Tab-separated table of N, CA and C in Angstrom:
chain	number	residue	atom	x	y	z
A	1	MET	N	14.590	46.473	-25.886
A	1	MET	CA	13.642	45.852	-25.001
A	1	MET	C	14.370	45.023	-23.957
A	2	ASN	N	13.799	45.011	-22.790
A	2	ASN	CA	14.431	44.238	-21.726
A	2	ASN	C	13.959	42.771	-21.773
A	3	THR	N	14.520	41.972	-20.910
A	3	THR	CA	14.249	40.535	-20.880
A	3	THR	C	12.798	40.238	-20.543
A	4	ARG	N	12.261	41.029	-19.648
A	4	ARG	CA	10.872	40.812	-19.240
A	4	ARG	C	9.926	41.055	-20.413
A	5	ALA	N	10.139	42.070	-21.165
A	5	ALA	CA	9.290	42.373	-22.315
A	5	ALA	C	9.380	41.263	-23.362
A	6	TRP	N	10.592	40.713	-23.574
A	6	TRP	CA	10.759	39.616	-24.523
A	6	TRP	C	9.999	38.369	-24.051
A	7	ALA	N	10.038	38.109	-22.779
A	7	ALA	CA	9.338	36.946	-22.231
A	7	ALA	C	7.836	37.083	-22.417
A	8	ILE	N	7.309	38.289	-22.150
A	8	ILE	CA	5.874	38.528	-22.319
A	8	ILE	C	5.493	38.384	-23.787
A	9	LEU	N	6.299	38.925	-24.672
A	9	LEU	CA	6.042	38.832	-26.102
A	9	LEU	C	6.068	37.373	-26.569
A	10	ALA	N	6.990	36.579	-26.033
A	10	ALA	CA	7.087	35.165	-26.397
A	10	ALA	C	5.850	34.400	-25.949
A	11	VAL	N	5.364	34.677	-24.738
A	11	VAL	CA	4.165	34.012	-24.227
A	11	VAL	C	2.947	34.383	-25.057
A	12	VAL	N	2.778	35.667	-25.374
A	12	VAL	CA	1.642	36.125	-26.179
A	12	VAL	C	1.687	35.486	-27.565
A	13	THR	N	2.866	35.430	-28.170
A	13	THR	CA	3.022	34.809	-29.490
A	13	THR	C	2.660	33.328	-29.431
A	14	ALA	N	3.098	32.634	-28.380
A	14	ALA	CA	2.789	31.213	-28.224
A	14	ALA	C	1.292	30.997	-28.068
A	15	LEU	N	0.625	31.868	-27.299
A	15	LEU	CA	-0.820	31.747	-27.121
A	15	LEU	C	-1.564	31.951	-28.435
A	16	PHE	N	-1.155	32.954	-29.197
A	16	PHE	CA	-1.796	33.183	-30.490
A	16	PHE	C	-1.541	32.019	-31.448
A	17	SER	N	-0.337	31.482	-31.423
A	17	SER	CA	-0.001	30.359	-32.303
A	17	SER	C	-0.824	29.131	-31.950
A	18	ALA	N	-0.986	28.874	-30.668
A	18	ALA	CA	-1.771	27.720	-30.233
A	18	ALA	C	-3.223	27.886	-30.630
A	19	GLY	N	-3.731	29.081	-30.562
A	19	GLY	CA	-5.120	29.342	-30.925
A	19	GLY	C	-5.365	29.260	-32.415
A	20	CYS	N	-4.328	29.375	-33.223
A	20	CYS	CA	-4.465	29.341	-34.676
A	20	CYS	C	-4.405	27.930	-35.240
A	21	GLN	N	-4.026	26.970	-34.431
A	21	GLN	CA	-3.948	25.600	-34.927
A	21	GLN	C	-5.350	25.056	-35.157
A	22	GLU	N	-5.460	24.249	-36.205
A	22	GLU	CA	-6.750	23.642	-36.518
A	22	GLU	C	-7.066	22.581	-35.468
A	23	GLU	N	-8.251	22.659	-34.904
A	23	GLU	CA	-8.653	21.672	-33.909
A	23	GLU	C	-9.297	20.490	-34.610
A	24	ARG	N	-9.028	19.298	-34.096
A	24	ARG	CA	-9.605	18.086	-34.651
A	24	ARG	C	-10.397	17.415	-33.542
A	25	GLU	N	-11.573	16.973	-33.901
A	25	GLU	CA	-12.417	16.305	-32.924
A	25	GLU	C	-11.817	14.940	-32.582
A	26	LEU	N	-11.938	14.548	-31.337
A	26	LEU	CA	-11.449	13.253	-30.885
A	26	LEU	C	-12.273	12.155	-31.551
A	27	VAL	N	-11.601	11.179	-32.150
A	27	VAL	CA	-12.288	10.072	-32.812
A	27	VAL	C	-12.162	8.841	-31.918
A	28	VAL	N	-13.311	8.281	-31.551
A	28	VAL	CA	-13.356	7.123	-30.662
A	28	VAL	C	-13.800	5.901	-31.456
A	29	GLY	N	-13.108	4.805	-31.242
A	29	GLY	CA	-13.489	3.536	-31.845
A	29	GLY	C	-13.949	2.587	-30.760
A	30	LYS	N	-14.659	1.562	-31.173
A	30	LYS	CA	-15.094	0.559	-30.197
A	30	LYS	C	-14.966	-0.822	-30.817
A	31	VAL	N	-14.731	-1.806	-29.965
A	31	VAL	CA	-14.660	-3.195	-30.399
A	31	VAL	C	-15.460	-4.041	-29.417
A	32	ASP	N	-16.314	-4.897	-29.957
A	32	ASP	CA	-17.116	-5.805	-29.136
A	32	ASP	C	-16.368	-7.132	-29.056
A	33	THR	N	-15.695	-7.361	-27.947
A	33	THR	CA	-14.880	-8.565	-27.813
A	33	THR	C	-15.730	-9.833	-27.750
A	34	ALA	N	-16.979	-9.718	-27.304
A	34	ALA	CA	-17.855	-10.895	-27.279
A	34	ALA	C	-18.053	-11.427	-28.695
A	35	ILE	N	-18.251	-10.532	-29.648
A	35	ILE	CA	-18.423	-10.941	-31.045
A	35	ILE	C	-17.127	-11.532	-31.585
A	36	VAL	N	-16.008	-10.941	-31.211
A	36	VAL	CA	-14.717	-11.460	-31.673
A	36	VAL	C	-14.535	-12.896	-31.186
A	37	PHE	N	-14.848	-13.154	-29.917
A	37	PHE	CA	-14.695	-14.506	-29.382
A	37	PHE	C	-15.722	-15.470	-29.969
A	38	GLU	N	-16.952	-15.004	-30.196
A	38	GLU	CA	-17.979	-15.860	-30.797
A	38	GLU	C	-17.557	-16.344	-32.181
A	39	ASN	N	-16.781	-15.548	-32.883
A	39	ASN	CA	-16.352	-15.886	-34.237
A	39	ASN	C	-14.958	-16.503	-34.294
A	40	ASP	N	-14.417	-16.853	-33.157
A	40	ASP	CA	-13.077	-17.433	-33.097
A	40	ASP	C	-13.190	-18.959	-33.032
A	41	PRO	N	-12.792	-19.674	-34.088
A	41	PRO	CA	-12.927	-21.131	-34.080
A	41	PRO	C	-12.115	-21.805	-32.972
A	42	GLN	N	-10.963	-21.260	-32.622
A	42	GLN	CA	-10.163	-21.861	-31.556
A	42	GLN	C	-10.846	-21.711	-30.200
A	43	TYR	N	-11.541	-20.601	-30.008
A	43	TYR	CA	-12.284	-20.401	-28.762
A	43	TYR	C	-13.412	-21.427	-28.669
A	44	SER	N	-14.088	-21.660	-29.784
A	44	SER	CA	-15.166	-22.659	-29.824
A	44	SER	C	-14.621	-24.056	-29.555
A	45	GLU	N	-13.479	-24.382	-30.155
A	45	GLU	CA	-12.850	-25.686	-29.925
A	45	GLU	C	-12.489	-25.867	-28.457
A	46	LEU	N	-11.996	-24.816	-27.849
A	46	LEU	CA	-11.626	-24.862	-26.441
A	46	LEU	C	-12.858	-25.137	-25.576
A	47	ALA	N	-13.961	-24.468	-25.888
A	47	ALA	CA	-15.203	-24.663	-25.132
A	47	ALA	C	-15.719	-26.092	-25.291
A	48	VAL	N	-15.662	-26.625	-26.497
A	48	VAL	CA	-16.123	-27.997	-26.748
A	48	VAL	C	-15.248	-28.993	-25.997
A	49	GLN	N	-13.948	-28.772	-26.020
A	49	GLN	CA	-13.026	-29.662	-25.318
A	49	GLN	C	-13.309	-29.652	-23.812
A	50	TYR	N	-13.568	-28.472	-23.263
A	50	TYR	CA	-13.884	-28.358	-21.836
A	50	TYR	C	-15.164	-29.128	-21.507
A	51	LEU	N	-16.200	-28.932	-22.313
A	51	LEU	CA	-17.463	-29.640	-22.075
A	51	LEU	C	-17.288	-31.151	-22.201
A	52	ARG	N	-16.477	-31.572	-23.139
A	52	ARG	CA	-16.219	-33.006	-23.323
A	52	ARG	C	-15.568	-33.580	-22.059
A	53	GLU	N	-14.577	-32.887	-21.533
A	53	GLU	CA	-13.897	-33.373	-20.330
A	53	GLU	C	-14.816	-33.331	-19.113
A	54	GLN	N	-15.637	-32.296	-19.007
A	54	GLN	CA	-16.613	-32.210	-17.910
A	54	GLN	C	-17.584	-33.392	-17.971
A	55	THR	N	-18.060	-33.682	-19.170
A	55	THR	CA	-19.011	-34.782	-19.364
A	55	THR	C	-18.373	-36.114	-18.995
A	56	GLU	N	-17.123	-36.303	-19.378
A	56	GLU	CA	-16.412	-37.542	-19.066
A	56	GLU	C	-16.278	-37.734	-17.556
A	57	VAL	N	-15.917	-36.679	-16.850
A	57	VAL	CA	-15.780	-36.755	-15.389
A	57	VAL	C	-17.127	-37.087	-14.756
A	58	LYS	N	-18.183	-36.450	-15.245
A	58	LYS	CA	-19.515	-36.691	-14.680
A	58	LYS	C	-19.985	-38.117	-14.968
A	59	GLN	N	-19.720	-38.622	-16.162
A	59	GLN	CA	-20.124	-39.989	-16.498
A	59	GLN	C	-19.411	-41.008	-15.616
A	60	LYS	N	-18.124	-40.791	-15.376
A	60	LYS	CA	-17.377	-41.695	-14.496
A	60	LYS	C	-17.944	-41.656	-13.082
A	61	PHE	N	-18.315	-40.461	-12.634
A	61	PHE	CA	-18.906	-40.321	-11.303
A	61	PHE	C	-20.234	-41.067	-11.228
A	62	LEU	N	-21.084	-40.864	-12.217
A	62	LEU	CA	-22.391	-41.530	-12.215
A	62	LEU	C	-22.238	-43.049	-12.266
A	63	GLU	N	-21.266	-43.523	-13.021
A	63	GLU	CA	-21.014	-44.966	-13.091
A	63	GLU	C	-20.548	-45.492	-11.735
A	64	SER	N	-19.626	-44.769	-11.090
A	64	SER	CA	-19.149	-45.224	-9.778
A	64	SER	C	-20.253	-45.133	-8.731
A	65	LEU	N	-21.135	-44.162	-8.866
A	65	LEU	CA	-22.264	-44.032	-7.944
A	65	LEU	C	-23.255	-45.177	-8.164
A	66	ARG	N	-23.453	-45.544	-9.412
A	66	ARG	CA	-24.389	-46.618	-9.753
A	66	ARG	C	-23.890	-47.969	-9.230
A	67	THR	N	-22.581	-48.176	-9.291
A	67	THR	CA	-22.038	-49.466	-8.846
A	67	THR	C	-21.739	-49.503	-7.341
A	68	ALA	N	-21.831	-48.361	-6.679
A	68	ALA	CA	-21.569	-48.319	-5.231
A	68	ALA	C	-22.681	-49.055	-4.495
A	69	GLU	N	-22.272	-49.906	-3.564
A	69	GLU	CA	-23.252	-50.700	-2.831
A	69	GLU	C	-23.514	-50.169	-1.428
A	70	THR	N	-22.545	-49.493	-0.861
A	70	THR	CA	-22.720	-48.995	0.504
A	70	THR	C	-22.683	-47.467	0.506
A	71	ASP	N	-23.149	-46.914	1.624
A	71	ASP	CA	-23.103	-45.457	1.774
A	71	ASP	C	-21.659	-44.948	1.758
A	72	ALA	N	-20.755	-45.714	2.325
A	72	ALA	CA	-19.342	-45.322	2.352
A	72	ALA	C	-18.780	-45.253	0.927
A	73	GLN	N	-19.165	-46.207	0.092
A	73	GLN	CA	-18.707	-46.200	-1.302
A	73	GLN	C	-19.298	-45.004	-2.060
A	74	LYS	N	-20.537	-44.684	-1.749
A	74	LYS	CA	-21.176	-43.524	-2.390
A	74	LYS	C	-20.478	-42.229	-1.977
A	75	GLU	N	-20.141	-42.136	-0.688
A	75	GLU	CA	-19.429	-40.952	-0.201
A	75	GLU	C	-18.041	-40.843	-0.835
A	76	THR	N	-17.376	-41.981	-0.985
A	76	THR	CA	-16.059	-41.996	-1.632
A	76	THR	C	-16.182	-41.540	-3.087
A	77	ALA	N	-17.236	-41.997	-3.767
A	77	ALA	CA	-17.470	-41.598	-5.159
A	77	ALA	C	-17.727	-40.093	-5.249
A	78	LYS	N	-18.537	-39.566	-4.316
A	78	LYS	CA	-18.823	-38.122	-4.303
A	78	LYS	C	-17.554	-37.315	-4.063
A	79	LYS	N	-16.755	-37.771	-3.100
A	79	LYS	CA	-15.500	-37.077	-2.785
A	79	LYS	C	-14.560	-37.115	-3.991
A	80	GLY	N	-14.478	-38.270	-4.635
A	80	GLY	CA	-13.630	-38.402	-5.820
A	80	GLY	C	-14.085	-37.479	-6.944
A	81	TYR	N	-15.393	-37.371	-7.100
A	81	TYR	CA	-15.952	-36.485	-8.131
A	81	TYR	C	-15.619	-35.024	-7.830
A	82	GLN	N	-15.787	-34.635	-6.568
A	82	GLN	CA	-15.475	-33.255	-6.177
A	82	GLN	C	-13.991	-32.941	-6.394
A	83	ASP	N	-13.134	-33.882	-6.037
A	83	ASP	CA	-11.692	-33.685	-6.230
A	83	ASP	C	-11.349	-33.564	-7.714
A	84	LYS	N	-11.957	-34.434	-8.523
A	84	LYS	CA	-11.700	-34.410	-9.964
A	84	LYS	C	-12.208	-33.106	-10.576
A	85	GLN	N	-13.361	-32.636	-10.117
A	85	GLN	CA	-13.917	-31.365	-10.602
A	85	GLN	C	-12.993	-30.203	-10.252
A	86	THR	N	-12.502	-30.195	-9.019
A	86	THR	CA	-11.594	-29.136	-8.578
A	86	THR	C	-10.320	-29.143	-9.417
A	87	GLU	N	-9.787	-30.329	-9.649
A	87	GLU	CA	-8.574	-30.463	-10.468
A	87	GLU	C	-8.835	-29.992	-11.904
A	88	LEU	N	-9.942	-30.435	-12.479
A	88	LEU	CA	-10.297	-30.058	-13.848
A	88	LEU	C	-10.504	-28.551	-13.967
A	89	ASN	N	-11.189	-27.968	-12.997
A	89	ASN	CA	-11.421	-26.519	-13.019
A	89	ASN	C	-10.112	-25.742	-12.927
A	90	GLY	N	-9.175	-26.228	-12.131
A	90	GLY	CA	-7.871	-25.577	-12.034
A	90	GLY	C	-7.107	-25.627	-13.347
A	91	VAL	N	-7.109	-26.796	-13.974
A	91	VAL	CA	-6.429	-26.961	-15.265
A	91	VAL	C	-7.059	-26.041	-16.305
A	92	TRP	N	-8.384	-26.013	-16.329
A	92	TRP	CA	-9.071	-25.209	-17.341
A	92	TRP	C	-9.013	-23.717	-17.053
A	93	ALA	N	-8.927	-23.344	-15.806
A	93	ALA	CA	-8.757	-21.917	-15.483
A	93	ALA	C	-7.422	-21.436	-16.046
A	94	LYS	N	-6.394	-22.261	-15.910
A	94	LYS	CA	-5.077	-21.901	-16.441
A	94	LYS	C	-5.106	-21.847	-17.970
A	95	LYS	N	-5.673	-22.880	-18.602
A	95	LYS	CA	-5.751	-22.918	-20.070
A	95	LYS	C	-6.522	-21.721	-20.608
A	96	THR	N	-7.667	-21.452	-19.997
A	96	THR	CA	-8.513	-20.349	-20.450
A	96	THR	C	-7.812	-19.014	-20.249
A	97	GLY	N	-7.170	-18.848	-19.109
A	97	GLY	CA	-6.447	-17.608	-18.839
A	97	GLY	C	-5.353	-17.345	-19.859
A	98	GLU	N	-4.591	-18.385	-20.177
A	98	GLU	CA	-3.525	-18.244	-21.176
A	98	GLU	C	-4.107	-17.918	-22.554
A	99	PHE	N	-5.180	-18.615	-22.912
A	99	PHE	CA	-5.807	-18.378	-24.213
A	99	PHE	C	-6.329	-16.945	-24.306
A	100	LEU	N	-7.043	-16.504	-23.272
A	100	LEU	CA	-7.603	-15.152	-23.287
A	100	LEU	C	-6.508	-14.092	-23.331
A	101	LYS	N	-5.414	-14.336	-22.628
A	101	LYS	CA	-4.305	-13.373	-22.642
A	101	LYS	C	-3.759	-13.213	-24.055
A	102	THR	N	-3.502	-14.331	-24.733
A	102	THR	CA	-2.969	-14.231	-26.094
A	102	THR	C	-3.992	-13.626	-27.048
A	103	ARG	N	-5.264	-13.948	-26.867
A	103	ARG	CA	-6.293	-13.386	-27.745
A	103	ARG	C	-6.424	-11.880	-27.535
A	104	HIS	N	-6.402	-11.452	-26.283
A	104	HIS	CA	-6.503	-10.013	-26.011
A	104	HIS	C	-5.299	-9.267	-26.588
A	105	GLU	N	-4.138	-9.886	-26.547
A	105	GLU	CA	-2.956	-9.265	-27.150
A	105	GLU	C	-3.137	-9.120	-28.661
A	106	LYS	N	-3.716	-10.151	-29.303
A	106	LYS	CA	-3.962	-10.081	-30.751
A	106	LYS	C	-5.020	-9.031	-31.079
A	107	ILE	N	-6.066	-8.968	-30.265
A	107	ILE	CA	-7.113	-7.958	-30.473
A	107	ILE	C	-6.513	-6.567	-30.317
A	108	GLN	N	-5.696	-6.403	-29.298
A	108	GLN	CA	-5.068	-5.103	-29.041
A	108	GLN	C	-4.159	-4.691	-30.201
A	109	ALA	N	-3.376	-5.630	-30.718
A	109	ALA	CA	-2.485	-5.322	-31.843
A	109	ALA	C	-3.293	-4.964	-33.089
A	110	ALA	N	-4.366	-5.721	-33.342
A	110	ALA	CA	-5.218	-5.433	-34.503
A	110	ALA	C	-5.893	-4.076	-34.341
A	111	ALA	N	-6.380	-3.784	-33.140
A	111	ALA	CA	-7.042	-2.497	-32.882
A	111	ALA	C	-6.067	-1.340	-33.081
A	112	LYS	N	-4.835	-1.528	-32.655
A	112	LYS	CA	-3.818	-0.472	-32.820
A	112	LYS	C	-3.580	-0.181	-34.300
A	113	THR	N	-3.405	-1.223	-35.086
A	113	THR	CA	-3.165	-1.053	-36.523
A	113	THR	C	-4.351	-0.386	-37.206
A	114	ILE	N	-5.546	-0.860	-36.901
A	114	ILE	CA	-6.759	-0.309	-37.520
A	114	ILE	C	-6.967	1.135	-37.085
A	115	ALA	N	-6.738	1.412	-35.810
A	115	ALA	CA	-6.893	2.784	-35.308
A	115	ALA	C	-5.924	3.731	-36.014
A	116	GLU	N	-4.705	3.287	-36.221
A	116	GLU	CA	-3.733	4.125	-36.933
A	116	GLU	C	-4.165	4.348	-38.380
A	117	ASP	N	-4.654	3.280	-39.029
A	117	ASP	CA	-5.094	3.390	-40.428
A	117	ASP	C	-6.293	4.320	-40.587
A	118	LYS	N	-7.181	4.311	-39.592
A	118	LYS	CA	-8.418	5.095	-39.680
A	118	LYS	C	-8.363	6.396	-38.880
A	119	SER	N	-7.198	6.739	-38.373
A	119	SER	CA	-7.010	7.954	-37.562
A	119	SER	C	-7.958	8.003	-36.363
A	120	ILE	N	-8.066	6.881	-35.686
A	120	ILE	CA	-8.881	6.793	-34.469
A	120	ILE	C	-7.954	7.040	-33.286
A	121	ASP	N	-8.382	7.921	-32.381
A	121	ASP	CA	-7.541	8.314	-31.251
A	121	ASP	C	-7.608	7.337	-30.082
A	122	VAL	N	-8.802	6.814	-29.804
A	122	VAL	CA	-9.021	5.957	-28.644
A	122	VAL	C	-9.918	4.803	-29.067
A	123	VAL	N	-9.591	3.587	-28.620
A	123	VAL	CA	-10.446	2.429	-28.876
A	123	VAL	C	-10.891	1.883	-27.523
A	124	LEU	N	-12.204	1.729	-27.367
A	124	LEU	CA	-12.778	1.207	-26.126
A	124	LEU	C	-13.356	-0.177	-26.366
A	125	ILE	N	-13.284	-1.012	-25.351
A	125	ILE	CA	-13.951	-2.306	-25.421
A	125	ILE	C	-15.415	-2.062	-25.107
A	126	ASP	N	-16.262	-2.520	-26.002
A	126	ASP	CA	-17.701	-2.355	-25.840
A	126	ASP	C	-18.331	-3.734	-25.973
A	127	SER	N	-19.463	-3.926	-25.368
A	127	SER	CA	-20.133	-5.214	-25.437
A	127	SER	C	-21.625	-5.017	-25.275
A	128	LYS	N	-22.382	-5.881	-25.926
A	128	LYS	CA	-23.831	-5.798	-25.746
A	128	LYS	C	-24.219	-6.160	-24.313
A	129	PHE	N	-23.342	-6.908	-23.641
A	129	PHE	CA	-23.599	-7.291	-22.254
A	129	PHE	C	-23.225	-6.176	-21.277
A	130	TYR	N	-22.139	-5.464	-21.584
A	130	TYR	CA	-21.657	-4.368	-20.742
A	130	TYR	C	-21.310	-3.176	-21.625
A	131	PRO	N	-22.321	-2.434	-22.077
A	131	PRO	CA	-22.032	-1.324	-22.993
A	131	PRO	C	-21.240	-0.208	-22.310
A	132	THR	N	-20.200	0.247	-23.005
A	132	THR	CA	-19.407	1.367	-22.508
A	132	THR	C	-19.575	2.593	-23.392
A	133	VAL	N	-20.055	2.377	-24.611
A	133	VAL	CA	-20.237	3.467	-25.562
A	133	VAL	C	-21.715	3.533	-25.926
A	134	GLU	N	-22.344	4.654	-25.615
A	134	GLU	CA	-23.764	4.802	-25.921
A	134	GLU	C	-23.991	5.150	-27.388
A	135	TRP	N	-23.187	6.069	-27.906
A	135	TRP	CA	-23.339	6.484	-29.299
A	135	TRP	C	-22.083	7.203	-29.758
A	136	GLY	N	-21.909	7.277	-31.048
A	136	GLY	CA	-20.869	8.121	-31.618
A	136	GLY	C	-19.518	7.491	-31.861
A	137	ALA	N	-19.309	6.253	-31.518
A	137	ALA	CA	-18.000	5.640	-31.743
A	137	ALA	C	-18.011	4.844	-33.047
A	138	VAL	N	-16.843	4.743	-33.646
A	138	VAL	CA	-16.677	3.966	-34.867
A	138	VAL	C	-16.497	2.502	-34.466
A	139	ASP	N	-17.378	1.628	-34.956
A	139	ASP	CA	-17.291	0.209	-34.622
A	139	ASP	C	-16.244	-0.449	-35.516
A	140	ILE	N	-15.137	-0.873	-34.920
A	140	ILE	CA	-14.079	-1.514	-35.698
A	140	ILE	C	-14.069	-3.031	-35.499
A	141	THR	N	-15.120	-3.569	-34.875
A	141	THR	CA	-15.209	-5.014	-34.651
A	141	THR	C	-15.086	-5.805	-35.953
A	142	PRO	N	-15.838	-5.437	-37.014
A	142	PRO	CA	-15.697	-6.199	-38.269
A	142	PRO	C	-14.276	-6.147	-38.838
A	143	ASP	N	-13.624	-5.006	-38.705
A	143	ASP	CA	-12.249	-4.874	-39.194
A	143	ASP	C	-11.302	-5.789	-38.415
A	144	ILE	N	-11.514	-5.865	-37.119
A	144	ILE	CA	-10.669	-6.723	-36.282
A	144	ILE	C	-10.901	-8.186	-36.633
A	145	LEU	N	-12.168	-8.562	-36.845
A	145	LEU	CA	-12.466	-9.942	-37.244
A	145	LEU	C	-11.745	-10.298	-38.544
A	146	LEU	N	-11.831	-9.419	-39.529
A	146	LEU	CA	-11.168	-9.676	-40.811
A	146	LEU	C	-9.656	-9.786	-40.647
A	147	LYS	N	-9.094	-8.895	-39.866
A	147	LYS	CA	-7.639	-8.900	-39.659
A	147	LYS	C	-7.201	-10.185	-38.959
A	148	MET	N	-7.925	-10.591	-37.928
A	148	MET	CA	-7.549	-11.794	-37.187
A	148	MET	C	-7.765	-13.055	-38.020
A	149	GLN	N	-8.837	-13.097	-38.812
A	149	GLN	CA	-9.072	-14.254	-39.675
A	149	GLN	C	-7.994	-14.345	-40.749
A	150	GLY	N	-7.552	-13.203	-41.248
A	150	GLY	CA	-6.480	-13.179	-42.232
A	150	GLY	C	-5.168	-13.679	-41.662
A	151	GLU	N	-4.915	-13.404	-40.399
A	151	GLU	CA	-3.677	-13.843	-39.747
A	151	GLU	C	-3.694	-15.339	-39.460
A	152	GLN	N	-4.894	-15.922	-39.263
A	152	GLN	CA	-4.996	-17.348	-38.950
A	152	GLN	C	-4.794	-18.217	-40.186
A	153	GLN	N	-5.003	-17.653	-41.353
A	153	GLN	CA	-4.884	-18.456	-42.580
A	153	GLN	C	-3.472	-18.558	-43.053
């Protein structure tokens, strides 16, 4: 046989071999990150701390507004409040961003481990607020919660 015939035979054999392999359906998993964050005590602590600081800034503003006698003093108090709010929001945007980054990394690592254990091919972020999966995905949110709670202890 010549080279061309061998090449054709090799291609035909490869096609038959590929067709004989057992096909496996794609397994999709989903995780609801809103639930993960709702059950995260550190996330709750962060939210409480933010509200506490917001309340403190507002109370100081209201006190300075109450003691202001002139319009100029009231304007100064308003400006000071706006500046303090801007500063506080900047600090908290950074804190929140860092926290969310580390949490998403932990969720991703947990999802990877669980997906490997359960032979899940793809894991999607799903949420009751922004659903991405209508039906048919394996919900691994409870597994991720258990894994993350186990790591915190």
